[in-house]
Coordinates of C-alpha atoms and ligand atoms in Angstrom, one line a residue:
M1 CA 152.5 124.5 78.0
K2 CA 152.9 122.5 81.2
R3 CA 150.3 119.8 81.7
K4 CA 149.0 121.4 84.9
T5 CA 148.6 124.9 83.3
F6 CA 147.0 123.3 80.3
Y7 CA 144.5 121.5 82.6
K8 CA 143.9 124.6 84.7
K9 CA 143.3 126.7 81.6
N10 CA 140.9 124.1 80.2
L11 CA 139.0 123.9 83.5
L12 CA 138.7 127.7 83.4
I13 CA 137.4 127.7 79.8
S14 CA 134.9 125.0 80.5
S15 CA 133.6 126.6 83.6
L16 CA 133.3 129.9 81.9
L17 CA 131.5 128.2 79.1
F18 CA 129.3 126.4 81.6
F19 CA 128.4 129.7 83.3
S20 CA 127.8 131.6 80.1
V21 CA 125.6 128.7 78.8
T22 CA 123.6 128.8 82.1
I23 CA 123.3 132.5 82.1
Y24 CA 122.2 132.4 78.4
A25 CA 119.7 129.7 79.3
Q26 CA 118.3 131.7 82.2
Q27 CA 118.0 134.8 80.0
K28 CA 116.2 132.7 77.4
I29 CA 113.8 131.3 80.0
N30 CA 113.1 134.8 81.2
A31 CA 112.7 136.1 77.6
D32 CA 110.4 133.1 76.8
S33 CA 108.3 133.5 79.9
I34 CA 108.0 137.3 79.2
R35 CA 107.0 136.5 75.6
N36 CA 104.3 134.0 76.8
K37 CA 102.7 136.3 79.4
M38 CA 102.7 139.2 76.9
H39 CA 100.4 137.3 74.3
W40 CA 97.2 138.7 75.6
F41 CA 98.7 142.2 75.9
A42 CA 99.9 142.1 72.3
D43 CA 96.5 141.1 71.0
A44 CA 94.6 143.5 73.3
K45 CA 95.3 146.7 71.4
L46 CA 92.9 148.8 73.5
G47 CA 92.8 149.5 77.2
I48 CA 90.8 152.0 79.2
F49 CA 92.6 154.0 81.9
I50 CA 90.7 155.4 84.8
H51 CA 91.9 158.2 87.0
W52 CA 89.5 158.3 89.9
G53 CA 90.3 159.9 93.2
I54 CA 89.6 162.7 95.6
Y55 CA 90.9 165.3 93.0
A56 CA 87.5 164.8 91.3
V57 CA 85.8 166.6 94.2
K58 CA 87.1 170.0 93.2
G59 CA 87.9 168.9 89.7
I60 CA 91.6 169.9 89.9
D61 CA 94.8 168.3 88.8
E62 CA 95.4 164.8 90.3
S63 CA 98.0 165.3 93.1
W64 CA 100.0 167.8 91.0
S65 CA 97.7 170.6 92.1
F66 CA 99.1 170.8 95.6
Y67 CA 102.6 169.7 94.5
N68 CA 102.7 172.6 92.1
K69 CA 101.1 174.9 94.7
K70 CA 97.9 175.7 92.7
I71 CA 96.1 174.8 95.9
S72 CA 97.3 174.4 99.5
Y73 CA 97.9 170.9 100.8
A74 CA 95.1 171.4 103.4
G75 CA 92.8 172.6 100.6
Y76 CA 93.6 169.5 98.6
I77 CA 93.3 166.9 101.3
E78 CA 90.0 168.3 102.5
Q79 CA 88.6 166.8 99.3
L80 CA 88.6 163.5 101.3
K81 CA 85.3 164.8 102.9
G82 CA 83.7 165.1 99.5
F83 CA 84.4 161.8 97.9
T84 CA 81.1 160.0 98.1
A85 CA 81.0 157.4 95.3
S86 CA 77.2 157.8 95.7
K87 CA 76.3 156.9 92.2
Y88 CA 79.1 154.5 91.6
N89 CA 78.1 151.6 89.4
P90 CA 81.0 149.3 88.7
Q91 CA 78.9 147.0 86.6
A92 CA 78.0 149.9 84.3
W93 CA 81.6 150.9 84.1
A94 CA 82.7 147.4 83.1
A95 CA 79.8 147.2 80.6
L96 CA 80.9 150.5 79.0
I97 CA 84.5 149.4 78.8
K98 CA 83.3 146.1 77.2
E99 CA 81.3 148.2 74.7
T100 CA 84.5 150.0 73.5
G101 CA 86.1 146.8 72.5
A102 CA 88.9 147.2 75.1
R103 CA 90.5 144.1 76.5
Y104 CA 91.9 145.6 79.7
A105 CA 91.3 148.4 82.1
V106 CA 93.8 150.1 84.4
I107 CA 92.5 152.0 87.5
T108 CA 94.4 154.3 89.8
T109 CA 94.6 152.2 93.0
K110 CA 96.7 155.1 94.5
H111 CA 97.9 158.3 92.9
H112 CA 100.8 160.5 94.0
D113 CA 98.5 162.0 96.7
G114 CA 98.7 158.6 98.6
V115 CA 94.9 158.1 98.8
A116 CA 94.1 154.4 98.3
L117 CA 91.0 153.2 96.6
W118 CA 91.2 150.0 98.6
P119 CA 91.1 149.7 102.4
T120 CA 94.8 149.5 103.0
K121 CA 95.9 147.9 106.3
Q122 CA 98.8 150.4 106.5
N123 CA 98.2 153.5 108.5
H124 CA 97.4 155.8 105.6
F125 CA 94.6 157.5 103.7
N126 CA 92.1 155.3 102.0
V127 CA 88.5 155.9 100.7
K128 CA 87.0 153.4 103.1
D129 CA 88.3 154.9 106.4
N130 CA 88.7 158.5 105.3
T131 CA 85.9 159.4 102.9
P132 CA 82.0 159.3 102.9
A133 CA 82.3 156.5 100.3
K134 CA 83.1 154.3 103.3
R135 CA 83.9 151.2 101.3
D136 CA 86.4 149.3 99.1
V137 CA 85.6 150.7 95.6
L138 CA 88.3 148.6 93.9
Q139 CA 87.0 145.0 94.6
P140 CA 83.6 145.5 93.0
F141 CA 85.1 147.0 89.9
Y142 CA 87.6 144.2 89.5
D143 CA 84.8 141.7 90.0
A144 CA 82.7 143.4 87.3
L145 CA 85.7 143.4 84.9
N146 CA 86.2 139.7 85.6
K147 CA 82.6 139.0 84.7
Q148 CA 83.1 140.8 81.4
G149 CA 86.4 138.9 80.6
I150 CA 88.4 142.2 80.8
K151 CA 91.9 142.0 82.2
R152 CA 92.5 144.0 85.4
G153 CA 95.2 146.6 85.7
A154 CA 96.5 148.4 88.8
Y155 CA 97.9 151.8 88.4
F156 CA 100.1 152.4 91.5
S157 CA 102.1 155.5 92.3
L158 CA 105.5 154.7 93.8
I159 CA 105.6 158.4 94.9
D160 CA 103.5 159.1 97.9
W161 CA 103.6 162.8 98.6
S162 CA 101.3 162.5 101.6
Y163 CA 103.2 159.8 103.6
T164 CA 105.2 161.4 106.3
D165 CA 108.3 159.2 105.7
Y166 CA 108.3 159.9 101.9
P167 CA 111.0 162.5 101.1
G168 CA 109.2 164.5 98.4
F169 CA 106.2 166.7 99.3
I170 CA 105.8 170.0 97.4
K171 CA 107.8 171.2 94.5
D172 CA 110.1 173.5 96.5
S173 CA 110.2 171.6 99.8
T174 CA 111.2 168.1 100.7
R175 CA 110.9 166.3 104.1
Y176 CA 114.4 164.9 104.2
K177 CA 117.3 163.5 102.2
I178 CA 117.7 159.7 102.0
A179 CA 121.5 160.0 102.7
D180 CA 120.7 161.9 105.9
E181 CA 118.0 159.6 107.2
P182 CA 118.4 156.1 105.6
E183 CA 116.2 154.6 108.4
R184 CA 113.3 156.8 107.5
W185 CA 113.6 155.8 103.9
K186 CA 113.7 152.1 105.0
H187 CA 110.5 152.7 106.8
F188 CA 108.9 154.1 103.6
Q189 CA 110.2 151.1 101.6
H190 CA 108.5 148.7 104.0
F191 CA 105.2 150.6 103.8
L192 CA 105.4 150.7 100.0
Q193 CA 106.2 147.0 99.7
A194 CA 103.4 146.2 102.2
Q195 CA 100.8 148.1 100.1
I196 CA 102.0 146.4 96.9
D197 CA 101.7 143.0 98.6
E198 CA 98.2 143.9 99.8
I199 CA 97.0 144.5 96.2
N200 CA 98.9 141.7 94.7
I201 CA 97.5 139.2 97.2
A202 CA 93.9 140.5 97.5
Y203 CA 93.2 141.4 93.8
K204 CA 95.9 139.6 91.8
P205 CA 96.1 142.3 89.0
D206 CA 96.8 141.0 85.5
L207 CA 98.9 144.1 85.0
W208 CA 100.8 146.5 87.2
W209 CA 101.0 150.1 86.0
F210 CA 103.6 151.8 88.1
D211 CA 104.1 155.6 87.9
G212 CA 106.4 158.2 89.5
D213 CA 109.6 156.2 89.3
W214 CA 111.5 159.4 88.2
E215 CA 111.9 160.6 91.8
H216 CA 114.4 157.9 92.8
T217 CA 116.9 155.5 91.4
P218 CA 116.2 151.8 90.8
V219 CA 118.5 151.0 93.8
E220 CA 116.5 153.4 96.0
W221 CA 113.2 152.0 94.9
E222 CA 114.6 148.4 95.1
A223 CA 113.0 148.0 91.7
E224 CA 114.3 144.5 91.1
K225 CA 113.0 143.4 94.5
L226 CA 109.6 144.9 93.8
R227 CA 109.4 143.0 90.5
L228 CA 110.3 139.7 92.1
Q229 CA 108.0 140.4 95.0
I230 CA 105.1 140.7 92.5
L231 CA 106.1 137.8 90.2
S232 CA 106.8 135.4 93.1
K233 CA 103.1 135.5 94.0
N234 CA 101.6 136.4 90.6
P235 CA 104.0 135.0 88.0
A236 CA 101.8 136.0 85.0
A237 CA 101.5 139.6 86.0
I238 CA 102.6 142.1 83.4
I239 CA 104.6 145.1 84.7
N240 CA 104.8 148.4 82.8
G241 CA 108.1 150.1 82.1
R242 CA 107.9 152.7 84.8
L243 CA 110.0 150.7 87.2
Q244 CA 113.4 152.0 86.2
G245 CA 114.3 149.2 83.8
Y246 CA 112.4 146.4 85.5
G247 CA 109.2 146.5 83.5
D248 CA 108.0 144.5 80.5
Y249 CA 106.8 147.2 78.1
E250 CA 107.2 150.9 77.3
T251 CA 104.7 153.6 78.0
P252 CA 105.0 156.8 75.9
E253 CA 102.6 159.3 77.5
Q254 CA 100.5 161.7 75.4
N255 CA 103.4 162.1 72.9
F256 CA 102.8 160.2 69.7
P257 CA 105.7 158.3 68.1
V258 CA 106.4 159.2 64.5
S259 CA 108.7 156.4 63.5
R260 CA 107.8 152.9 64.5
P261 CA 109.1 152.2 68.0
K262 CA 111.6 149.4 68.2
F263 CA 110.2 148.0 71.5
N264 CA 108.6 144.6 71.5
W265 CA 105.6 146.0 73.3
W266 CA 104.5 149.5 73.9
E267 CA 101.4 151.3 74.9
L268 CA 100.4 155.0 74.3
C269 CA 98.5 156.4 77.3
M270 CA 96.4 159.3 76.4
T271 CA 93.7 161.5 77.9
T272 CA 90.3 162.1 76.2
N273 CA 90.6 165.9 76.9
N274 CA 93.8 167.3 78.3
N275 CA 93.5 166.0 81.9
W276 CA 93.7 162.6 83.5
G277 CA 91.2 163.2 86.2
Y278 CA 87.8 164.8 86.2
H279 CA 88.2 168.5 85.1
P280 CA 85.0 170.3 84.3
D281 CA 86.9 173.3 83.1
D282 CA 88.7 171.3 80.4
T283 CA 86.6 171.1 77.3
A284 CA 89.4 170.3 74.9
Y285 CA 88.0 166.9 74.0
K286 CA 89.4 164.9 71.2
T287 CA 86.7 163.9 68.8
P288 CA 85.9 160.2 68.1
F289 CA 87.5 160.7 64.7
E290 CA 90.7 161.9 66.2
V291 CA 90.7 159.1 68.9
I292 CA 90.1 156.4 66.2
T293 CA 92.8 157.9 64.0
I294 CA 95.3 157.9 66.9
F295 CA 94.2 154.4 68.0
V296 CA 94.7 152.9 64.5
D297 CA 98.0 154.6 64.1
A298 CA 99.3 153.1 67.3
V299 CA 98.0 149.6 66.4
S300 CA 99.5 149.7 62.9
N301 CA 102.9 150.5 64.6
G302 CA 102.7 147.6 67.0
G303 CA 101.3 149.5 70.0
N304 CA 98.2 149.6 72.2
L305 CA 96.2 152.6 73.2
L306 CA 95.4 153.1 76.9
L307 CA 92.6 155.7 76.7
D308 CA 91.9 157.6 79.8
I309 CA 88.6 158.7 81.5
G310 CA 88.2 160.7 84.7
P311 CA 84.9 159.9 86.6
K312 CA 83.4 162.4 88.9
E313 CA 83.6 161.9 92.7
D314 CA 80.1 160.3 92.7
G315 CA 81.3 157.7 90.2
T316 CA 79.5 159.1 87.1
I317 CA 81.5 159.3 83.9
P318 CA 81.2 162.7 82.1
A319 CA 78.9 162.5 79.1
K320 CA 81.6 163.7 76.6
Q321 CA 83.8 160.8 77.7
V322 CA 81.0 158.3 77.4
N323 CA 80.3 159.6 73.9
V324 CA 83.9 159.1 72.8
L325 CA 84.0 155.6 74.3
K326 CA 80.7 154.6 72.6
E327 CA 81.7 155.9 69.2
L328 CA 85.0 154.1 69.4
G329 CA 83.1 151.0 70.4
K330 CA 80.7 151.2 67.4
W331 CA 83.6 151.6 65.1
N332 CA 85.4 148.6 66.7
K333 CA 82.3 146.5 66.4
K334 CA 82.3 147.0 62.6
N335 CA 86.0 147.1 62.0
G336 CA 87.5 145.1 64.9
E337 CA 88.8 142.3 62.7
A338 CA 91.3 144.7 61.3
I339 CA 92.5 145.6 64.8
F340 CA 92.3 142.8 67.4
G341 CA 94.7 139.9 67.0
T342 CA 96.6 141.6 64.1
I343 CA 100.3 142.4 63.8
P344 CA 101.9 145.7 62.7
G345 CA 101.3 146.5 59.1
L346 CA 103.6 147.6 56.2
P347 CA 106.6 149.7 56.8
Q348 CA 106.1 153.4 55.8
G349 CA 106.2 154.2 52.2
H350 CA 103.8 151.6 50.7
F351 CA 100.5 153.2 51.5
Y352 CA 99.5 156.7 52.6
G353 CA 97.8 155.5 55.7
P354 CA 98.0 152.9 58.5
T355 CA 97.9 149.2 57.8
T356 CA 97.8 146.0 59.8
L357 CA 98.3 142.3 58.8
S358 CA 96.7 139.1 60.0
K359 CA 99.1 137.0 62.1
D360 CA 99.9 134.8 59.1
S361 CA 100.3 138.0 57.0
T362 CA 98.2 136.7 54.1
T363 CA 95.5 139.4 54.8
L364 CA 96.4 143.1 54.6
Y365 CA 94.1 145.8 56.1
L366 CA 94.3 149.3 54.7
F367 CA 92.9 152.1 56.8
L368 CA 91.8 155.1 54.7
P369 CA 92.8 158.2 56.6
A370 CA 91.0 161.6 56.6
Q371 CA 87.6 160.0 55.6
T372 CA 89.0 159.4 52.1
A373 CA 87.2 157.9 49.2
G374 CA 88.2 157.7 45.6
N375 CA 91.2 156.2 44.0
I376 CA 93.8 155.0 46.5
M377 CA 97.3 153.7 45.7
L378 CA 99.4 150.8 47.1
K379 CA 103.1 150.5 46.1
G380 CA 105.6 147.7 46.1
L381 CA 103.2 144.8 46.8
V382 CA 104.6 141.7 45.1
N383 CA 101.6 139.5 45.9
E384 CA 98.6 139.0 43.7
I385 CA 95.4 140.3 45.4
K386 CA 92.7 137.6 45.5
D387 CA 89.9 139.7 46.9
I388 CA 89.1 143.1 48.4
V389 CA 86.2 143.6 50.9
V390 CA 85.2 146.8 52.6
V391 CA 85.3 145.6 56.3
G392 CA 82.0 145.4 58.0
T393 CA 80.1 145.4 54.7
A394 CA 79.4 142.9 51.9
Q395 CA 81.0 145.2 49.3
H396 CA 83.8 143.8 47.2
L397 CA 86.1 146.1 45.2
R398 CA 88.5 145.3 42.3
P399 CA 92.2 146.3 42.2
K400 CA 93.7 147.8 39.0
V401 CA 97.4 147.1 38.6
V402 CA 99.2 149.7 36.5
G403 CA 102.8 150.1 35.3
K404 CA 103.8 146.4 35.6
I405 CA 106.7 145.9 33.2
S406 CA 107.0 142.3 32.2
W407 CA 110.8 142.1 32.4
S408 CA 111.1 144.0 35.7
P409 CA 111.0 142.5 39.2
V410 CA 109.4 145.8 40.4
P411 CA 105.7 145.2 41.1
G412 CA 103.1 147.5 39.5
L413 CA 101.1 150.0 41.4
V414 CA 97.8 148.9 42.7
F415 CA 94.9 151.4 42.5
I416 CA 91.6 150.7 44.3
N417 CA 88.6 152.9 43.6
V418 CA 86.6 153.3 46.9
P419 CA 83.1 154.6 46.2
E420 CA 81.9 157.5 48.3
K421 CA 78.8 155.7 49.4
I422 CA 80.5 152.9 51.3
R423 CA 82.6 155.3 53.3
D424 CA 82.7 154.7 57.1
K425 CA 81.6 157.6 59.4
Y426 CA 85.1 157.7 60.8
M427 CA 87.6 155.4 59.0
T428 CA 86.9 153.0 56.2
V429 CA 89.0 149.7 56.2
L430 CA 89.7 147.5 53.2
K431 CA 90.6 143.9 53.6
L432 CA 92.9 142.6 51.0
T433 CA 93.2 138.8 50.7
L434 CA 96.7 138.0 49.2
N435 CA 97.9 134.9 47.4
G436 CA 100.2 134.1 50.3
A437 CA 102.3 135.7 53.0
V438 CA 102.9 139.4 52.2
K439 CA 105.9 140.0 50.0
L440 CA 107.2 143.6 49.5
Y441 CA 109.5 145.3 47.0
R442 CA 111.5 147.9 49.0
G443 CA 113.9 149.1 46.3
Q444 CA 114.3 152.3 44.4
G445 CA 112.7 151.4 41.1
G446 CA 115.7 149.9 39.5
L447 CA 118.2 152.4 40.6
N448 CA 119.7 150.0 43.1
Ligands
GLC1 C1 102.1 161.2 84.7 C2 101.5 162.0 85.9 C3 100.2 161.5 86.4 C4 99.4 160.6 85.5 C5 100.2 159.7 84.6 C6 99.5 158.9 83.6 O1 103.1 160.4 85.1 O2 102.3 162.2 87.0 O3 99.5 162.4 87.0 O4 98.6 159.8 86.3 O5 101.2 160.4 84.0 O6 100.3 158.3 82.7

């Protein structure tokens, strides 16, 4: 090889190397800074979602009711006149959220109907200028959350079906196509970015919960720009995954994962009945037992639960929802050590129920499903169990190990007899102190 070519080739290789090292370093910084800011979220486990808006006046589907033509747009938007917030007590909301054990709350700053809960400076609907509430309802809630040490989340709909420069409107009619009127879309983008800036600067949410990204591509939304716009002013903000690939965590909605999701962080958002907003006709409430079961299952699989409530237009929270929240809170008060600050539990197959582990994995929590008592079984635990306590009580239990063959590496089966009388009203939790970090046998009993 000629010297010159050799030199050129070397230069090429070293600059390629330099660039890939730089890119790798940048990616690592990004990954590290995401990991750092996600700590509180990973430990939080429970959040409360609040869908509050003018749809509570008639008690109909949030935004979707006019989109799906269940009601005319005029009939929908006249609800502005009925949104009073007359009994709104943000301190009581925050205290109730605190009582559940939740570590964060996410409120609809603006749903797809475009009505802002804060006094937007853009020329568009908001509860201060267009409803009898006549005030910013967001600020006092965020202040109250702050006082309780609860992180503040902002649900924000990218879609705005009321804004005249937004293409989408009602399911079978759109205002225009972006390709035909790019300037009009630009105008909408400016408006959207200005509203996001207003919230980001005035309220500095700890978490942004976008919604509605399905109507446009990441390029159309300028999703990357939105992310940078938020992070440049509020670098620790967490952004949910509904920003077409530019979020920090995944948000399965209503549908429960069966196998453990592979995402680093995920959050199941779920209604207490079948609706997000206040719906007096919907009486299909989940019981506290069901909510606790779902919550524990999400946590044992590395997720959070974002449990929704839909206050009435006057700001009162329906009694059934208050009841679910309070029962969940009582259970968390007794059993919270098995939930908050833990990591996902054993893989499926070891125990017929959810499990979690302490961060150092020397403590294993077993959640007894279906209000079980009696003899429960644990498979494939290599560790010795030092102690078993029924969480929230002073009751100790003893394990019985059966079937341990002296010459075999396969651990015996652990049976624990749980007396009926110590059973929790909803879900009993056992705390197993192990002789070290958890060690599992995952084989097929000597067949492999
Ligand atoms: C859906 C719906 C919306 C609701 C949201 C909550 O995306 O469009 O009405 O607010 O889910 O996750």
